[in-house]
Amino acid sequence: MTQLGMQLPGSHGRRMSASMNVYTALMFVACLCLLAAVVVVYRAGSGIAPEGQPWKTHPAQQPVRLPGAN
Amino acid sequence: MHPVTKVLVVLAALLSIALAALTIAFTANAERLRGDFVNEREAAQAARDAASRDMSAHSEERNRLRSEIDSLHNQVSEMTSRLDGMQRENSRLLAELRTAESASLAVQAQLDQLSATNETLSNLIARYRDEVTSLRESGLRFAQREIGLSDRVSDLSGQLEVALENNRALQEQLVEVRDQLAAAATGETVDRDAVARPSMPIRARITDVRRGPAGDLLVQIDAGQNDMLRAMMELSIVRGDRFLGKVVLQTVDIAASVGKVDFLGLPATEIRSGDYVISVIQ
């Protein structure tokens, strides 16, 4: 980072205190997208996972049972 | 790095991990569901195929059963009609049976009556047989008596014929004696050598009477050489028991002869066909 001449954001050196920059915003947006993706995948997974628990998988030798289906 | 950034990084990392886990699970479940879906679809298709085959087989079976049902209905109808016909035939036969039984009773009554009649007729026949036997015995006696009487009649007839023949012979002898007496009275001699008499009894019938060229009465008889006749034989003409005259045979054939009639001085009588000529019994 110091070789690059302190041109990128966040490259103020060791002496300056850290501050929020664009990367923080990007991370925030990424977290939001990840959160949204997690929520969407969670909801979708709940629809097809056994007992409505999206992190579970259907056993291989047993028939598939969807939550809410007869 | 700002602490918020660090927090966000950590949060992002955690969310990434969670997202990864959820995605992996979702993917596994989705894959499992997709496989099951495909299997179910295939099973459904197979089931549909099987169902269609079953339907077609069912349709064929239904058509076959329908045709079989129709044929069975036809058979039932035919059997019903045959049953009706048989019932009618049965009724007719029962009526005929009753009629036959009645006729049988009538025939039996007739048989009984005929048996009684037969017995009566048998008794009558027995009595008639006895009567006929007695009548036949009487008839036999009468026949025997008749035979005896017939024999007596035959004997008497023979005696009568002999007597008649003797009478004729005596008449002829009387005529001859009369001729001899007449000849003796006139002095003429009778040439008896020219005329001969048959040596056996002769009896013939006159078949023709005619006049000869010289006016002599000629007769033809139905006897000749076969009867031992010859020319110049003398026979007597009779009609019944009456002496008519004499005939001297002139020509003698095999079975016929012609002779000249001589009335011997007696009144001339008519000589007819059917009169008889006989020989004088020796």
Coordinates of C-alpha atoms in Angstrom, one line a residue:
Chain A
M1 CA 0.0 0.0 0.0
T2 CA 2.8 2.4 0.8
Q3 CA 4.4 1.5 -2.5
L4 CA 1.4 2.8 -4.4
G5 CA 2.1 6.3 -3.0
M6 CA -0.7 6.8 -0.8
Q7 CA -3.1 7.5 -3.6
L8 CA -6.0 5.0 -2.9
P9 CA -8.6 5.8 -0.2
G10 CA -7.5 4.6 3.1
S11 CA -3.9 4.8 2.3
H12 CA -3.2 7.8 4.8
G13 CA -0.5 5.9 6.7
R14 CA -0.2 4.7 10.2
R15 CA -0.4 8.0 11.8
M16 CA -3.9 9.0 10.7
S17 CA -7.0 7.4 12.3
A18 CA -9.2 5.2 10.2
S19 CA -12.3 6.7 8.7
M20 CA -15.2 5.4 6.8
N21 CA -14.6 5.5 3.1
V22 CA -16.1 4.0 0.0
Y23 CA -15.0 0.6 0.8
T24 CA -17.0 0.9 3.9
A25 CA -20.0 1.9 1.8
L26 CA -19.3 -0.9 -0.6
M27 CA -19.1 -3.3 2.2
F28 CA -22.3 -2.0 3.6
V29 CA -24.0 -2.5 0.3
A30 CA -22.4 -5.9 0.0
C31 CA -23.6 -6.8 3.4
L32 CA -27.1 -5.6 2.5
C33 CA -27.0 -7.6 -0.7
L34 CA -25.8 -10.6 1.1
L35 CA -28.4 -10.1 3.7
A36 CA -31.1 -9.9 1.0
A37 CA -29.6 -13.0 -0.7
V38 CA -29.6 -14.8 2.6
V39 CA -33.1 -13.8 3.2
V40 CA -34.3 -14.8 -0.3
V41 CA -32.4 -18.1 -0.2
Y42 CA -33.7 -18.7 3.3
R43 CA -37.3 -18.2 2.2
A44 CA -36.8 -20.3 -0.9
G45 CA -34.9 -23.0 1.0
S46 CA -37.7 -23.0 3.7
G47 CA -40.1 -23.9 0.9
I48 CA -38.3 -26.9 -0.3
A49 CA -36.3 -28.0 2.7
P50 CA -37.6 -30.7 5.1
E51 CA -39.6 -29.3 8.0
G52 CA -39.1 -25.8 6.7
Q53 CA -35.5 -25.7 7.8
P54 CA -33.5 -24.5 4.9
W55 CA -30.1 -25.7 6.1
K56 CA -31.4 -29.3 6.1
T57 CA -31.4 -31.7 3.1
H58 CA -33.7 -34.5 2.3
P59 CA -32.4 -37.9 3.2
A60 CA -31.3 -39.9 0.2
Q61 CA -33.2 -43.1 0.8
Q62 CA -36.4 -41.5 2.0
P63 CA -39.1 -39.9 0.0
V64 CA -39.2 -36.2 -0.3
R65 CA -41.6 -34.4 2.1
L66 CA -42.2 -30.8 1.4
P67 CA -43.4 -28.5 4.2
G68 CA -47.2 -27.8 3.9
A69 CA -47.7 -30.5 1.3
N70 CA -49.8 -33.6 1.9
Chain B
M1 CA -9.7 0.3 8.8
H2 CA -12.7 1.7 10.4
P3 CA -14.3 -0.5 12.9
V4 CA -17.5 -0.3 11.1
T5 CA -15.8 -1.5 8.0
K6 CA -14.4 -4.4 10.0
V7 CA -17.8 -5.1 11.4
L8 CA -19.2 -5.0 7.9
V9 CA -16.4 -7.3 6.6
V10 CA -17.1 -9.7 9.4
L11 CA -20.8 -9.4 8.7
A12 CA -20.2 -9.9 5.0
A13 CA -18.1 -12.9 5.7
L14 CA -20.7 -14.4 8.0
L15 CA -23.4 -13.6 5.5
S16 CA -21.4 -15.1 2.8
I17 CA -20.8 -18.2 4.8
A18 CA -24.5 -18.4 5.6
L19 CA -25.4 -17.7 2.1
A20 CA -23.1 -20.4 0.9
A21 CA -24.5 -22.9 3.3
L22 CA -28.1 -22.0 2.4
T23 CA -27.2 -22.1 -1.2
I24 CA -25.6 -25.4 -0.9
A25 CA -28.6 -26.8 1.0
F26 CA -31.0 -25.1 -1.4
T27 CA -29.1 -26.5 -4.3
A28 CA -29.0 -30.0 -2.8
N29 CA -32.7 -29.9 -2.1
A30 CA -33.5 -28.4 -5.4
E31 CA -31.4 -31.0 -7.1
R32 CA -33.2 -33.6 -5.1
L33 CA -36.5 -32.1 -5.9
R34 CA -35.6 -31.9 -9.5
G35 CA -34.6 -35.5 -9.6
D36 CA -37.8 -36.5 -7.8
F37 CA -39.8 -34.3 -10.1
V38 CA -38.2 -35.9 -13.1
N39 CA -38.8 -39.3 -11.6
E40 CA -42.3 -38.4 -10.8
R41 CA -42.9 -37.0 -14.3
E42 CA -41.5 -40.2 -15.7
A43 CA -43.6 -42.2 -13.4
A44 CA -46.6 -40.1 -14.3
Q45 CA -45.9 -40.6 -17.9
A46 CA -45.4 -44.3 -17.4
A47 CA -48.6 -44.3 -15.4
R48 CA -50.3 -42.4 -18.2
D49 CA -49.0 -44.8 -20.7
A50 CA -50.0 -47.7 -18.6
A51 CA -53.3 -46.0 -18.0
S52 CA -53.8 -45.4 -21.7
R53 CA -52.9 -49.0 -22.4
D54 CA -55.2 -50.1 -19.7
M55 CA -57.9 -47.8 -21.1
S56 CA -57.4 -49.3 -24.6
A57 CA -57.4 -52.8 -23.2
H58 CA -60.4 -51.8 -21.1
S59 CA -62.1 -50.4 -24.2
E60 CA -61.4 -53.5 -26.1
E61 CA -62.5 -55.6 -23.1
R62 CA -65.5 -53.4 -22.8
N63 CA -66.3 -53.8 -26.5
R64 CA -65.8 -57.5 -26.2
L65 CA -67.9 -57.7 -23.2
R66 CA -70.6 -55.5 -24.9
S67 CA -70.6 -57.8 -27.9
E68 CA -70.7 -60.8 -25.5
I69 CA -73.5 -59.2 -23.6
D70 CA -75.4 -58.6 -26.8
S71 CA -74.8 -62.2 -27.9
L72 CA -75.9 -63.3 -24.5
H73 CA -79.0 -61.1 -24.7
N74 CA -79.7 -62.6 -28.1
Q75 CA -79.2 -66.1 -26.6
V76 CA -81.5 -65.2 -23.7
S77 CA -84.1 -63.9 -26.2
E78 CA -83.7 -67.1 -28.2
M79 CA -83.9 -69.3 -25.2
T80 CA -86.9 -67.3 -24.0
S81 CA -88.7 -67.8 -27.3
R82 CA -87.7 -71.5 -27.3
L83 CA -88.9 -71.8 -23.8
D84 CA -92.2 -70.3 -24.8
G85 CA -92.4 -72.6 -27.7
M86 CA -91.6 -75.6 -25.5
Q87 CA -94.2 -74.5 -23.0
R88 CA -96.8 -74.3 -25.8
E89 CA -95.7 -77.7 -27.0
N90 CA -95.9 -79.0 -23.5
S91 CA -99.4 -77.7 -23.2
R92 CA -100.4 -79.2 -26.5
L93 CA -98.8 -82.5 -25.6
L94 CA -100.6 -82.5 -22.2
A95 CA -103.9 -81.8 -24.1
E96 CA -103.1 -84.6 -26.5
L97 CA -102.2 -86.9 -23.6
R98 CA -105.6 -86.2 -22.0
T99 CA -107.3 -86.8 -25.3
A100 CA -105.3 -90.1 -25.7
E101 CA -106.2 -91.2 -22.2
S102 CA -109.9 -90.5 -22.9
A103 CA -109.6 -92.4 -26.2
S104 CA -107.8 -95.2 -24.4
L105 CA -110.6 -95.4 -21.9
A106 CA -113.1 -95.5 -24.7
V107 CA -111.1 -98.1 -26.5
Q108 CA -110.9 -100.2 -23.4
A109 CA -114.7 -99.9 -23.0
Q110 CA -115.1 -101.0 -26.6
L111 CA -112.7 -103.9 -26.0
D112 CA -114.7 -105.0 -23.0
Q113 CA -117.9 -104.7 -25.1
L114 CA -116.2 -106.6 -27.9
S115 CA -115.0 -109.3 -25.5
A116 CA -118.5 -109.8 -24.2
T117 CA -119.8 -109.8 -27.8
N118 CA -117.1 -112.2 -28.7
E119 CA -118.0 -114.5 -25.9
T120 CA -121.7 -114.3 -26.9
L121 CA -120.7 -115.0 -30.6
S122 CA -118.5 -117.9 -29.5
N123 CA -121.5 -119.4 -27.7
L124 CA -123.7 -118.8 -30.7
I125 CA -121.0 -120.4 -32.9
A126 CA -120.8 -123.4 -30.7
R127 CA -124.5 -123.9 -30.8
Y128 CA -124.5 -123.3 -34.6
R129 CA -121.7 -125.8 -34.9
D130 CA -123.7 -128.4 -33.0
E131 CA -126.8 -127.6 -35.1
V132 CA -124.8 -127.8 -38.3
T133 CA -123.3 -131.1 -37.2
S134 CA -126.7 -132.5 -36.6
L135 CA -127.9 -131.0 -40.0
R136 CA -124.9 -132.5 -41.7
E137 CA -125.5 -135.8 -40.2
S138 CA -129.1 -135.6 -41.3
G139 CA -127.9 -134.4 -44.8
L140 CA -125.5 -137.4 -44.9
R141 CA -128.3 -139.7 -44.1
F142 CA -130.5 -138.1 -46.7
A143 CA -127.6 -138.2 -49.2
Q144 CA -127.0 -141.8 -48.5
R145 CA -130.7 -142.4 -48.9
E146 CA -130.6 -140.4 -52.1
I147 CA -127.7 -142.4 -53.4
G148 CA -129.6 -145.6 -52.7
L149 CA -132.7 -144.1 -54.4
S150 CA -130.5 -142.9 -57.3
D151 CA -129.0 -146.4 -57.6
R152 CA -132.5 -147.8 -57.6
V153 CA -133.5 -145.2 -60.2
S154 CA -130.5 -146.0 -62.3
D155 CA -131.3 -149.7 -62.0
L156 CA -134.9 -149.0 -63.0
S157 CA -133.8 -146.7 -65.8
G158 CA -131.6 -149.4 -67.1
Q159 CA -134.4 -151.9 -66.9
L160 CA -136.7 -149.4 -68.6
E161 CA -134.2 -148.9 -71.4
V162 CA -133.8 -152.6 -71.8
A163 CA -137.5 -153.0 -71.8
L164 CA -137.8 -150.2 -74.4
E165 CA -135.1 -151.8 -76.5
N166 CA -136.8 -155.1 -76.2
N167 CA -140.1 -153.4 -77.2
R168 CA -138.5 -151.9 -80.3
A169 CA -136.9 -155.2 -81.2
L170 CA -140.2 -156.9 -80.8
Q171 CA -141.8 -154.3 -83.0
E172 CA -139.1 -154.9 -85.6
Q173 CA -139.6 -158.6 -85.4
L174 CA -143.3 -158.0 -85.7
V175 CA -142.7 -156.0 -88.8
E176 CA -140.4 -158.6 -90.2
V177 CA -142.9 -161.3 -89.4
R178 CA -145.6 -159.2 -91.0
D179 CA -143.4 -158.8 -94.1
Q180 CA -142.7 -162.5 -94.2
L181 CA -146.4 -163.3 -93.9
A182 CA -147.1 -160.8 -96.6
A183 CA -144.4 -162.2 -98.8
A184 CA -145.6 -165.8 -98.1
A185 CA -149.1 -164.7 -98.9
T186 CA -147.9 -163.3 -102.3
G187 CA -145.4 -166.0 -102.9
E188 CA -142.4 -163.6 -103.0
T189 CA -139.1 -164.4 -101.2
V190 CA -137.3 -161.9 -99.2
D191 CA -133.7 -161.7 -100.0
R192 CA -132.2 -161.3 -96.6
D193 CA -128.6 -161.8 -97.7
A194 CA -128.4 -158.2 -99.1
V195 CA -129.1 -156.7 -95.8
A196 CA -127.1 -157.2 -92.6
R197 CA -127.5 -156.2 -89.1
P198 CA -124.8 -154.8 -86.9
S199 CA -123.3 -157.3 -84.6
M200 CA -122.9 -154.7 -81.8
P201 CA -125.3 -152.1 -80.4
I202 CA -125.3 -149.0 -82.4
R203 CA -126.9 -145.7 -81.6
A204 CA -126.5 -142.7 -83.9
R205 CA -128.3 -139.4 -84.6
I206 CA -129.9 -138.3 -87.8
T207 CA -128.1 -135.2 -89.0
D208 CA -129.8 -134.6 -92.3
V209 CA -132.9 -135.6 -94.2
R210 CA -133.3 -135.2 -97.9
R211 CA -134.8 -136.7 -101.0
G212 CA -132.6 -138.7 -103.4
P213 CA -132.7 -138.4 -107.2
A214 CA -135.1 -141.3 -107.4
G215 CA -137.4 -139.7 -104.9
D216 CA -136.2 -142.0 -102.1
L217 CA -136.0 -140.6 -98.6
L218 CA -132.4 -140.4 -97.6
V219 CA -131.0 -139.7 -94.1
Q220 CA -127.5 -139.0 -93.0
I221 CA -126.3 -140.2 -89.6
D222 CA -123.3 -139.3 -87.4
A223 CA -121.8 -142.8 -87.4
G224 CA -119.6 -144.6 -89.9
Q225 CA -116.8 -147.0 -90.3
N226 CA -115.4 -146.1 -87.0
D227 CA -118.5 -147.4 -85.4
M228 CA -118.2 -150.8 -87.2
L229 CA -120.9 -149.8 -89.8
R230 CA -120.8 -151.0 -93.4
A231 CA -123.0 -150.7 -96.4
M232 CA -126.3 -152.6 -96.6
M233 CA -126.5 -152.6 -92.8
E234 CA -130.0 -152.2 -91.5
L235 CA -130.8 -149.9 -88.6
S236 CA -134.1 -148.9 -87.0
I237 CA -135.3 -145.3 -86.8
V238 CA -136.8 -144.3 -83.5
R239 CA -138.0 -141.2 -81.9
G240 CA -138.2 -141.7 -78.1
D241 CA -139.8 -145.0 -77.7
R242 CA -141.7 -144.9 -81.0
F243 CA -140.5 -146.9 -84.0
L244 CA -140.6 -144.9 -87.2
G245 CA -139.0 -147.2 -89.8
K246 CA -135.8 -148.7 -91.0
V247 CA -132.8 -147.4 -92.8
V248 CA -130.5 -149.4 -95.0
L249 CA -127.0 -147.8 -95.3
Q250 CA -126.0 -147.0 -98.8
T251 CA -122.7 -145.2 -98.3
V252 CA -120.5 -145.4 -95.2
D253 CA -117.8 -142.9 -94.5
I254 CA -115.4 -142.7 -91.6
A255 CA -117.8 -140.9 -89.2
A256 CA -120.9 -140.5 -91.3
S257 CA -123.2 -142.6 -93.3
V258 CA -126.2 -142.2 -95.7
G259 CA -129.0 -144.6 -95.9
K260 CA -132.4 -145.1 -97.5
V261 CA -135.5 -145.1 -95.3
D262 CA -138.0 -148.0 -95.5
F263 CA -141.2 -147.5 -93.7
L264 CA -142.0 -151.3 -94.1
G265 CA -145.5 -150.6 -95.2
L266 CA -146.3 -148.4 -92.2
P267 CA -147.8 -145.0 -92.7
A268 CA -145.0 -142.7 -93.7
T269 CA -144.1 -140.4 -90.8
E270 CA -141.9 -137.4 -90.9
I271 CA -138.3 -138.2 -90.3
R272 CA -136.5 -135.2 -88.7
S273 CA -133.0 -134.3 -87.8
G274 CA -132.4 -135.3 -84.3
D275 CA -134.2 -138.7 -84.6
Y276 CA -132.0 -141.6 -83.6
V277 CA -131.1 -144.8 -85.4
I278 CA -130.3 -147.9 -83.4
S279 CA -129.3 -151.4 -84.1
V280 CA -131.6 -154.2 -83.3
I281 CA -130.4 -155.8 -80.1
Q282 CA -129.3 -159.3 -80.9

